């Protein structure tokens, strides 16, 4: 784990704490109360493989997945966030990964259109939830996109992943519908098939990410946009540590991401560790289970 400051190793050393003289680019003391949509993993299984984490032969324990998911939900509620629920649909084992269901910014709902047939029915199911709950600015997408799995919203920009799931054309479709600049980032490592497996917003203006998940050009874009980003290493990335949810003060993160947890704490964040090991068998972590409803 290093800070984004060139030449500056961020591992704490016993003698001189590495942050003693460094600027504090990360936690800015502001937090926002959020509204999340989640889907209880009542029909969770790993019965097909559409990413390298999934092995149908390995078997997943649904009861355990439900317990872990309930802990995540309580963690959010304990932090003062509001959690709404969408009814799980039988035969859609990945529907627990609500982040993929849509992208919602200022009350505008950009619907998802899944790449794989196995998840295709989730797009309309999520869109219907929004319509039923009074959202009237809803866009049925023409292009393949997997919602917040590949679109991460900051104050002035939306970061958008492509390479495995979301079509490049969906980036401009989202920009046009939402009226916000969308910046394309190319993912190159199949283990990090959605943008939210490799990067998360710390707040409205800074991010943490694992550079190795991105093409050289996209790494350069990230360095330019976020010179004070927190840089995670592969050890944190391979436990899906970057699949985290920050409210600007607290960061809900996979417990196994120990290097990232230390860095976040040193930068002034309060770490809320969660165990999502069962859902990780489908390639998901805390953020995957969480769709943010903005406005
Ligand atoms: N099994 C699911 C898939 O491959 C996992 C989705 C994880 N969601 C996410 N936002 N990264 O589509």
PDB file of C-alpha atoms in Angstrom, residues 9-241:
ATOM      1  CA  UNK A   9       6.002   4.773   0.950  1.00  0.00           C
ATOM      2  CA  UNK A  10       2.996   4.766   3.171  1.00  0.00           C
ATOM      3  CA  UNK A  11       3.621   1.683   5.288  1.00  0.00           C
ATOM      4  CA  UNK A  12       3.849   2.923   8.838  1.00  0.00           C
ATOM      5  CA  UNK A  13       7.359   2.672  10.215  1.00  0.00           C
ATOM      6  CA  UNK A  14       7.830   2.354  13.946  1.00  0.00           C
ATOM      7  CA  UNK A  15      10.217   5.274  14.258  1.00  0.00           C
ATOM      8  CA  UNK A  16       8.729   7.941  12.017  1.00  0.00           C
ATOM      9  CA  UNK A  17       5.042   7.722  11.149  1.00  0.00           C
ATOM     10  CA  UNK A  18       4.961   8.238   7.409  1.00  0.00           C
ATOM     11  CA  UNK A  19       2.071  10.698   7.584  1.00  0.00           C
ATOM     12  CA  UNK A  20       3.901  13.035   9.955  1.00  0.00           C
ATOM     13  CA  UNK A  21       4.783  15.491   7.210  1.00  0.00           C
ATOM     14  CA  UNK A  22       2.608  14.312   4.322  1.00  0.00           C
ATOM     15  CA  UNK A  23      -0.488  16.262   3.341  1.00  0.00           C
ATOM     16  CA  UNK A  24      -3.733  14.539   4.355  1.00  0.00           C
ATOM     17  CA  UNK A  25      -5.342  14.123   0.963  1.00  0.00           C
ATOM     18  CA  UNK A  26      -7.950  11.584   1.925  1.00  0.00           C
ATOM     19  CA  UNK A  27     -10.428  11.992   4.790  1.00  0.00           C
ATOM     20  CA  UNK A  28     -11.843  15.503   4.705  1.00  0.00           C
ATOM     21  CA  UNK A  29     -14.058  15.167   7.768  1.00  0.00           C
ATOM     22  CA  UNK A  30     -17.278  15.340   5.742  1.00  0.00           C
ATOM     23  CA  UNK A  31     -19.679  12.473   5.593  1.00  0.00           C
ATOM     24  CA  UNK A  32     -22.907  11.989   3.751  1.00  0.00           C
ATOM     25  CA  UNK A  33     -25.885   9.942   4.822  1.00  0.00           C
ATOM     26  CA  UNK A  34     -26.760   7.620   2.012  1.00  0.00           C
ATOM     27  CA  UNK A  35     -29.725   5.703   0.681  1.00  0.00           C
ATOM     28  CA  UNK A  36     -28.965   2.202  -0.546  1.00  0.00           C
ATOM     29  CA  UNK A  37     -30.943  -0.450  -2.391  1.00  0.00           C
ATOM     30  CA  UNK A  38     -30.099  -4.046  -1.482  1.00  0.00           C
ATOM     31  CA  UNK A  39     -31.384  -7.523  -2.387  1.00  0.00           C
ATOM     32  CA  UNK A  40     -31.350 -10.343   0.198  1.00  0.00           C
ATOM     33  CA  UNK A  41     -29.475 -13.354  -1.247  1.00  0.00           C
ATOM     34  CA  UNK A  42     -32.416 -15.723  -0.787  1.00  0.00           C
ATOM     35  CA  UNK A  43     -31.766 -17.428  -4.128  1.00  0.00           C
ATOM     36  CA  UNK A  44     -27.975 -17.125  -4.077  1.00  0.00           C
ATOM     37  CA  UNK A  45     -25.981 -19.943  -5.691  1.00  0.00           C
ATOM     38  CA  UNK A  46     -22.937 -20.264  -7.890  1.00  0.00           C
ATOM     39  CA  UNK A  47     -24.390 -22.302 -10.725  1.00  0.00           C
ATOM     40  CA  UNK A  48     -22.713 -20.684 -13.730  1.00  0.00           C
ATOM     41  CA  UNK A  49     -19.341 -19.023 -14.252  1.00  0.00           C
ATOM     42  CA  UNK A  50     -19.244 -15.576 -15.849  1.00  0.00           C
ATOM     43  CA  UNK A  51     -16.152 -14.307 -14.056  1.00  0.00           C
ATOM     44  CA  UNK A  52     -12.945 -16.039 -12.866  1.00  0.00           C
ATOM     45  CA  UNK A  53     -14.084 -16.054  -9.220  1.00  0.00           C
ATOM     46  CA  UNK A  54     -17.029 -18.357  -9.946  1.00  0.00           C
ATOM     47  CA  UNK A  55     -16.647 -22.121  -9.729  1.00  0.00           C
ATOM     48  CA  UNK A  56     -19.972 -23.971  -9.721  1.00  0.00           C
ATOM     49  CA  UNK A  57     -18.173 -27.119  -8.489  1.00  0.00           C
ATOM     50  CA  UNK A  58     -16.895 -25.366  -5.348  1.00  0.00           C
ATOM     51  CA  UNK A  59     -20.361 -24.952  -3.860  1.00  0.00           C
ATOM     52  CA  UNK A  60     -21.634 -21.902  -2.001  1.00  0.00           C
ATOM     53  CA  UNK A  61     -23.411 -21.862   1.362  1.00  0.00           C
ATOM     54  CA  UNK A  62     -26.569 -19.796   0.963  1.00  0.00           C
ATOM     55  CA  UNK A  63     -27.316 -19.547   4.687  1.00  0.00           C
ATOM     56  CA  UNK A  64     -23.841 -18.212   5.318  1.00  0.00           C
ATOM     57  CA  UNK A  65     -24.206 -15.749   2.445  1.00  0.00           C
ATOM     58  CA  UNK A  66     -27.453 -14.500   3.970  1.00  0.00           C
ATOM     59  CA  UNK A  67     -25.811 -14.038   7.394  1.00  0.00           C
ATOM     60  CA  UNK A  68     -22.927 -12.094   5.862  1.00  0.00           C
ATOM     61  CA  UNK A  69     -25.322  -9.964   3.838  1.00  0.00           C
ATOM     62  CA  UNK A  70     -27.423  -9.237   6.967  1.00  0.00           C
ATOM     63  CA  UNK A  71     -24.259  -8.051   8.715  1.00  0.00           C
ATOM     64  CA  UNK A  72     -23.534  -5.711   5.842  1.00  0.00           C
ATOM     65  CA  UNK A  73     -27.039  -4.326   5.971  1.00  0.00           C
ATOM     66  CA  UNK A  74     -26.800  -3.798   9.766  1.00  0.00           C
ATOM     67  CA  UNK A  75     -23.434  -2.115   9.328  1.00  0.00           C
ATOM     68  CA  UNK A  76     -25.026   0.434   6.974  1.00  0.00           C
ATOM     69  CA  UNK A  77     -27.990   1.001   9.264  1.00  0.00           C
ATOM     70  CA  UNK A  78     -25.651   1.308  12.249  1.00  0.00           C
ATOM     71  CA  UNK A  79     -23.851   4.108  10.403  1.00  0.00           C
ATOM     72  CA  UNK A  80     -27.156   5.927   9.903  1.00  0.00           C
ATOM     73  CA  UNK A  81     -27.683   5.033   6.245  1.00  0.00           C
ATOM     74  CA  UNK A  82     -31.082   4.133   4.876  1.00  0.00           C
ATOM     75  CA  UNK A  83     -31.511   0.724   3.255  1.00  0.00           C
ATOM     76  CA  UNK A  84     -34.394  -0.114   0.903  1.00  0.00           C
ATOM     77  CA  UNK A  85     -34.958  -3.644  -0.313  1.00  0.00           C
ATOM     78  CA  UNK A  86     -35.872  -5.144  -3.659  1.00  0.00           C
ATOM     79  CA  UNK A  87     -37.641  -8.511  -3.701  1.00  0.00           C
ATOM     80  CA  UNK A  88     -35.231 -11.281  -4.803  1.00  0.00           C
ATOM     81  CA  UNK A  89     -36.357 -13.265  -7.854  1.00  0.00           C
ATOM     82  CA  UNK A  90     -36.013 -17.043  -7.986  1.00  0.00           C
ATOM     83  CA  UNK A  91     -33.662 -18.189 -10.721  1.00  0.00           C
ATOM     84  CA  UNK A  92     -31.557 -15.015 -10.529  1.00  0.00           C
ATOM     85  CA  UNK A  93     -28.772 -16.096  -8.144  1.00  0.00           C
ATOM     86  CA  UNK A  94     -26.662 -12.979  -8.782  1.00  0.00           C
ATOM     87  CA  UNK A  95     -29.489 -10.529  -8.084  1.00  0.00           C
ATOM     88  CA  UNK A  96     -27.943  -9.940  -4.637  1.00  0.00           C
ATOM     89  CA  UNK A  97     -25.373  -7.811  -6.475  1.00  0.00           C
ATOM     90  CA  UNK A  98     -27.607  -4.754  -6.516  1.00  0.00           C
ATOM     91  CA  UNK A  99     -24.833  -2.429  -7.685  1.00  0.00           C
ATOM     92  CA  UNK A 100     -25.322  -3.874 -11.152  1.00  0.00           C
ATOM     93  CA  UNK A 101     -29.038  -3.061 -11.230  1.00  0.00           C
ATOM     94  CA  UNK A 102     -28.866   0.593 -12.330  1.00  0.00           C
ATOM     95  CA  UNK A 103     -27.036   3.909 -11.976  1.00  0.00           C
ATOM     96  CA  UNK A 104     -29.016   6.563 -10.126  1.00  0.00           C
ATOM     97  CA  UNK A 105     -27.861  10.180 -10.103  1.00  0.00           C
ATOM     98  CA  UNK A 106     -30.037  13.116  -8.989  1.00  0.00           C
ATOM     99  CA  UNK A 107     -33.128  10.948  -9.216  1.00  0.00           C
ATOM    100  CA  UNK A 108     -32.423   9.928 -12.816  1.00  0.00           C
ATOM    101  CA  UNK A 109     -32.309   6.188 -13.265  1.00  0.00           C
ATOM    102  CA  UNK A 110     -30.093   4.819 -16.021  1.00  0.00           C
ATOM    103  CA  UNK A 111     -31.110   1.173 -16.345  1.00  0.00           C
ATOM    104  CA  UNK A 112     -28.787  -1.801 -16.692  1.00  0.00           C
ATOM    105  CA  UNK A 113     -28.516  -4.136 -19.651  1.00  0.00           C
ATOM    106  CA  UNK A 114     -26.501  -7.193 -18.737  1.00  0.00           C
ATOM    107  CA  UNK A 115     -23.844  -8.733 -20.914  1.00  0.00           C
ATOM    108  CA  UNK A 116     -24.634 -12.335 -19.985  1.00  0.00           C
ATOM    109  CA  UNK A 117     -27.973 -14.022 -20.635  1.00  0.00           C
ATOM    110  CA  UNK A 118     -27.894 -15.525 -17.111  1.00  0.00           C
ATOM    111  CA  UNK A 119     -28.402 -12.058 -15.598  1.00  0.00           C
ATOM    112  CA  UNK A 120     -30.464 -10.396 -18.351  1.00  0.00           C
ATOM    113  CA  UNK A 121     -33.756 -10.462 -16.415  1.00  0.00           C
ATOM    114  CA  UNK A 122     -32.239  -8.436 -13.575  1.00  0.00           C
ATOM    115  CA  UNK A 123     -32.208  -5.237 -15.663  1.00  0.00           C
ATOM    116  CA  UNK A 124     -36.016  -4.973 -16.042  1.00  0.00           C
ATOM    117  CA  UNK A 125     -36.548  -6.196 -12.447  1.00  0.00           C
ATOM    118  CA  UNK A 126     -34.492  -3.334 -11.028  1.00  0.00           C
ATOM    119  CA  UNK A 127     -35.990  -0.773 -13.419  1.00  0.00           C
ATOM    120  CA  UNK A 128     -39.462  -1.843 -12.370  1.00  0.00           C
ATOM    121  CA  UNK A 129     -38.569  -1.303  -8.708  1.00  0.00           C
ATOM    122  CA  UNK A 130     -37.640   2.303  -9.463  1.00  0.00           C
ATOM    123  CA  UNK A 131     -40.800   2.949 -11.471  1.00  0.00           C
ATOM    124  CA  UNK A 132     -42.953   1.430  -8.711  1.00  0.00           C
ATOM    125  CA  UNK A 133     -41.205   3.618  -6.155  1.00  0.00           C
ATOM    126  CA  UNK A 134     -42.037   6.840  -7.937  1.00  0.00           C
ATOM    127  CA  UNK A 135     -38.940   7.513 -10.027  1.00  0.00           C
ATOM    128  CA  UNK A 136     -40.212   9.029 -13.267  1.00  0.00           C
ATOM    129  CA  UNK A 137     -36.939   9.891 -14.972  1.00  0.00           C
ATOM    130  CA  UNK A 138     -35.966   6.420 -16.088  1.00  0.00           C
ATOM    131  CA  UNK A 139     -33.872   5.502 -19.130  1.00  0.00           C
ATOM    132  CA  UNK A 140     -34.037   2.061 -20.695  1.00  0.00           C
ATOM    133  CA  UNK A 141     -30.518   1.558 -22.034  1.00  0.00           C
ATOM    134  CA  UNK A 142     -29.758   0.772 -25.659  1.00  0.00           C
ATOM    135  CA  UNK A 143     -26.241  -0.433 -24.802  1.00  0.00           C
ATOM    136  CA  UNK A 144     -24.793  -3.098 -22.539  1.00  0.00           C
ATOM    137  CA  UNK A 145     -23.936  -1.737 -19.118  1.00  0.00           C
ATOM    138  CA  UNK A 146     -23.866  -3.216 -15.629  1.00  0.00           C
ATOM    139  CA  UNK A 147     -24.943  -0.211 -13.567  1.00  0.00           C
ATOM    140  CA  UNK A 148     -22.795   0.896 -10.674  1.00  0.00           C
ATOM    141  CA  UNK A 149     -20.574  -2.116 -11.186  1.00  0.00           C
ATOM    142  CA  UNK A 150     -19.000  -0.062 -13.983  1.00  0.00           C
ATOM    143  CA  UNK A 151     -20.122   3.516 -13.199  1.00  0.00           C
ATOM    144  CA  UNK A 152     -18.784   5.257 -10.089  1.00  0.00           C
ATOM    145  CA  UNK A 153     -20.074   8.744  -9.339  1.00  0.00           C
ATOM    146  CA  UNK A 154     -18.004  11.569  -7.861  1.00  0.00           C
ATOM    147  CA  UNK A 155     -18.976  15.239  -7.454  1.00  0.00           C
ATOM    148  CA  UNK A 156     -17.845  16.406 -10.895  1.00  0.00           C
ATOM    149  CA  UNK A 157     -17.310  13.275 -12.883  1.00  0.00           C
ATOM    150  CA  UNK A 158     -18.581   9.734 -13.373  1.00  0.00           C
ATOM    151  CA  UNK A 159     -15.848   7.130 -13.825  1.00  0.00           C
ATOM    152  CA  UNK A 160     -16.862   4.370 -16.216  1.00  0.00           C
ATOM    153  CA  UNK A 161     -15.260   0.975 -16.755  1.00  0.00           C
ATOM    154  CA  UNK A 162     -15.125  -0.964 -19.996  1.00  0.00           C
ATOM    155  CA  UNK A 163     -13.224  -3.978 -21.281  1.00  0.00           C
ATOM    156  CA  UNK A 164     -15.207  -6.868 -19.819  1.00  0.00           C
ATOM    157  CA  UNK A 165     -18.850  -5.965 -19.301  1.00  0.00           C
ATOM    158  CA  UNK A 166     -19.986  -2.420 -20.061  1.00  0.00           C
ATOM    159  CA  UNK A 167     -19.881  -1.223 -23.713  1.00  0.00           C
ATOM    160  CA  UNK A 168     -18.013   1.941 -24.543  1.00  0.00           C
ATOM    161  CA  UNK A 169     -21.211   3.204 -26.210  1.00  0.00           C
ATOM    162  CA  UNK A 170     -22.993   3.042 -22.861  1.00  0.00           C
ATOM    163  CA  UNK A 171     -20.544   5.595 -21.470  1.00  0.00           C
ATOM    164  CA  UNK A 172     -21.798   8.289 -23.819  1.00  0.00           C
ATOM    165  CA  UNK A 173     -25.383   7.106 -23.447  1.00  0.00           C
ATOM    166  CA  UNK A 174     -25.075   7.623 -19.668  1.00  0.00           C
ATOM    167  CA  UNK A 175     -23.370  10.988 -20.115  1.00  0.00           C
ATOM    168  CA  UNK A 176     -26.153  12.203 -22.376  1.00  0.00           C
ATOM    169  CA  UNK A 177     -28.945  11.032 -20.079  1.00  0.00           C
ATOM    170  CA  UNK A 178     -27.337  12.183 -16.822  1.00  0.00           C
ATOM    171  CA  UNK A 179     -25.717  15.390 -18.072  1.00  0.00           C
ATOM    172  CA  UNK A 180     -22.497  14.641 -16.250  1.00  0.00           C
ATOM    173  CA  UNK A 181     -19.041  14.109 -17.719  1.00  0.00           C
ATOM    174  CA  UNK A 182     -18.209  10.428 -18.006  1.00  0.00           C
ATOM    175  CA  UNK A 183     -14.556   9.379 -18.089  1.00  0.00           C
ATOM    176  CA  UNK A 184     -13.745   6.032 -19.673  1.00  0.00           C
ATOM    177  CA  UNK A 185     -11.327   3.686 -17.899  1.00  0.00           C
ATOM    178  CA  UNK A 186     -10.184   0.469 -19.545  1.00  0.00           C
ATOM    179  CA  UNK A 187     -10.013  -2.666 -17.404  1.00  0.00           C
ATOM    180  CA  UNK A 188      -7.438  -5.270 -18.462  1.00  0.00           C
ATOM    181  CA  UNK A 189      -7.330  -7.965 -15.749  1.00  0.00           C
ATOM    182  CA  UNK A 190     -10.238 -10.460 -15.858  1.00  0.00           C
ATOM    183  CA  UNK A 191     -10.203 -10.818 -12.054  1.00  0.00           C
ATOM    184  CA  UNK A 192     -11.280  -7.176 -11.924  1.00  0.00           C
ATOM    185  CA  UNK A 193     -14.048  -7.385 -14.483  1.00  0.00           C
ATOM    186  CA  UNK A 194     -16.132  -4.510 -13.097  1.00  0.00           C
ATOM    187  CA  UNK A 195     -14.741  -1.070 -12.260  1.00  0.00           C
ATOM    188  CA  UNK A 196     -15.989  -1.421  -8.675  1.00  0.00           C
ATOM    189  CA  UNK A 197     -13.676  -4.393  -8.108  1.00  0.00           C
ATOM    190  CA  UNK A 198     -10.622  -2.191  -8.676  1.00  0.00           C
ATOM    191  CA  UNK A 199     -11.555   1.323  -7.522  1.00  0.00           C
ATOM    192  CA  UNK A 200     -13.834   3.082  -5.052  1.00  0.00           C
ATOM    193  CA  UNK A 201     -14.609   6.724  -4.340  1.00  0.00           C
ATOM    194  CA  UNK A 202     -13.373   7.810  -0.890  1.00  0.00           C
ATOM    195  CA  UNK A 203     -15.623  10.870  -1.101  1.00  0.00           C
ATOM    196  CA  UNK A 204     -16.800  13.220  -3.867  1.00  0.00           C
ATOM    197  CA  UNK A 205     -13.309  14.088  -5.017  1.00  0.00           C
ATOM    198  CA  UNK A 206     -10.832  11.296  -4.345  1.00  0.00           C
ATOM    199  CA  UNK A 207     -10.519   7.565  -4.927  1.00  0.00           C
ATOM    200  CA  UNK A 208      -8.598   4.450  -3.910  1.00  0.00           C
ATOM    201  CA  UNK A 209      -7.594   2.003  -6.644  1.00  0.00           C
ATOM    202  CA  UNK A 210      -5.387  -0.860  -7.782  1.00  0.00           C
ATOM    203  CA  UNK A 211      -3.423   0.381 -10.824  1.00  0.00           C
ATOM    204  CA  UNK A 212      -2.723  -3.112 -12.186  1.00  0.00           C
ATOM    205  CA  UNK A 213      -6.391  -3.525 -13.120  1.00  0.00           C
ATOM    206  CA  UNK A 214      -6.175  -0.691 -15.683  1.00  0.00           C
ATOM    207  CA  UNK A 215      -4.571  -0.175 -19.088  1.00  0.00           C
ATOM    208  CA  UNK A 216      -1.468   2.078 -19.133  1.00  0.00           C
ATOM    209  CA  UNK A 217      -3.445   4.985 -20.600  1.00  0.00           C
ATOM    210  CA  UNK A 218      -6.178   4.662 -18.000  1.00  0.00           C
ATOM    211  CA  UNK A 219      -3.580   4.516 -15.213  1.00  0.00           C
ATOM    212  CA  UNK A 220      -2.249   7.815 -16.510  1.00  0.00           C
ATOM    213  CA  UNK A 221      -5.751   9.306 -16.582  1.00  0.00           C
ATOM    214  CA  UNK A 222      -6.252   8.240 -12.963  1.00  0.00           C
ATOM    215  CA  UNK A 223      -2.926   9.771 -11.900  1.00  0.00           C
ATOM    216  CA  UNK A 224      -3.879  13.066 -13.539  1.00  0.00           C
ATOM    217  CA  UNK A 225      -7.401  13.179 -12.132  1.00  0.00           C
ATOM    218  CA  UNK A 226      -6.479  11.981  -8.654  1.00  0.00           C
ATOM    219  CA  UNK A 227      -2.905  12.906  -7.731  1.00  0.00           C
ATOM    220  CA  UNK A 228      -3.716  12.221  -4.068  1.00  0.00           C
ATOM    221  CA  UNK A 229      -5.435   8.875  -4.600  1.00  0.00           C
ATOM    222  CA  UNK A 230      -4.755   5.980  -2.267  1.00  0.00           C
ATOM    223  CA  UNK A 231      -2.977   3.254  -4.183  1.00  0.00           C
ATOM    224  CA  UNK A 232      -3.806  -0.314  -3.207  1.00  0.00           C
ATOM    225  CA  UNK A 233      -1.586  -3.281  -3.949  1.00  0.00           C
ATOM    226  CA  UNK A 234      -2.438  -6.662  -5.385  1.00  0.00           C
ATOM    227  CA  UNK A 235      -2.836  -8.322  -1.956  1.00  0.00           C
ATOM    228  CA  UNK A 236      -5.699  -5.959  -1.172  1.00  0.00           C
ATOM    229  CA  UNK A 237      -7.164  -6.243  -4.669  1.00  0.00           C
ATOM    230  CA  UNK A 238      -7.304 -10.061  -4.749  1.00  0.00           C
ATOM    231  CA  UNK A 239      -9.529 -10.164  -1.666  1.00  0.00           C
ATOM    232  CA  UNK A 240     -11.779  -7.597  -3.404  1.00  0.00           C
ATOM    233  CA  UNK A 241     -10.668  -4.938  -0.932  1.00  0.00           C
TER     234      UNK A 241
END
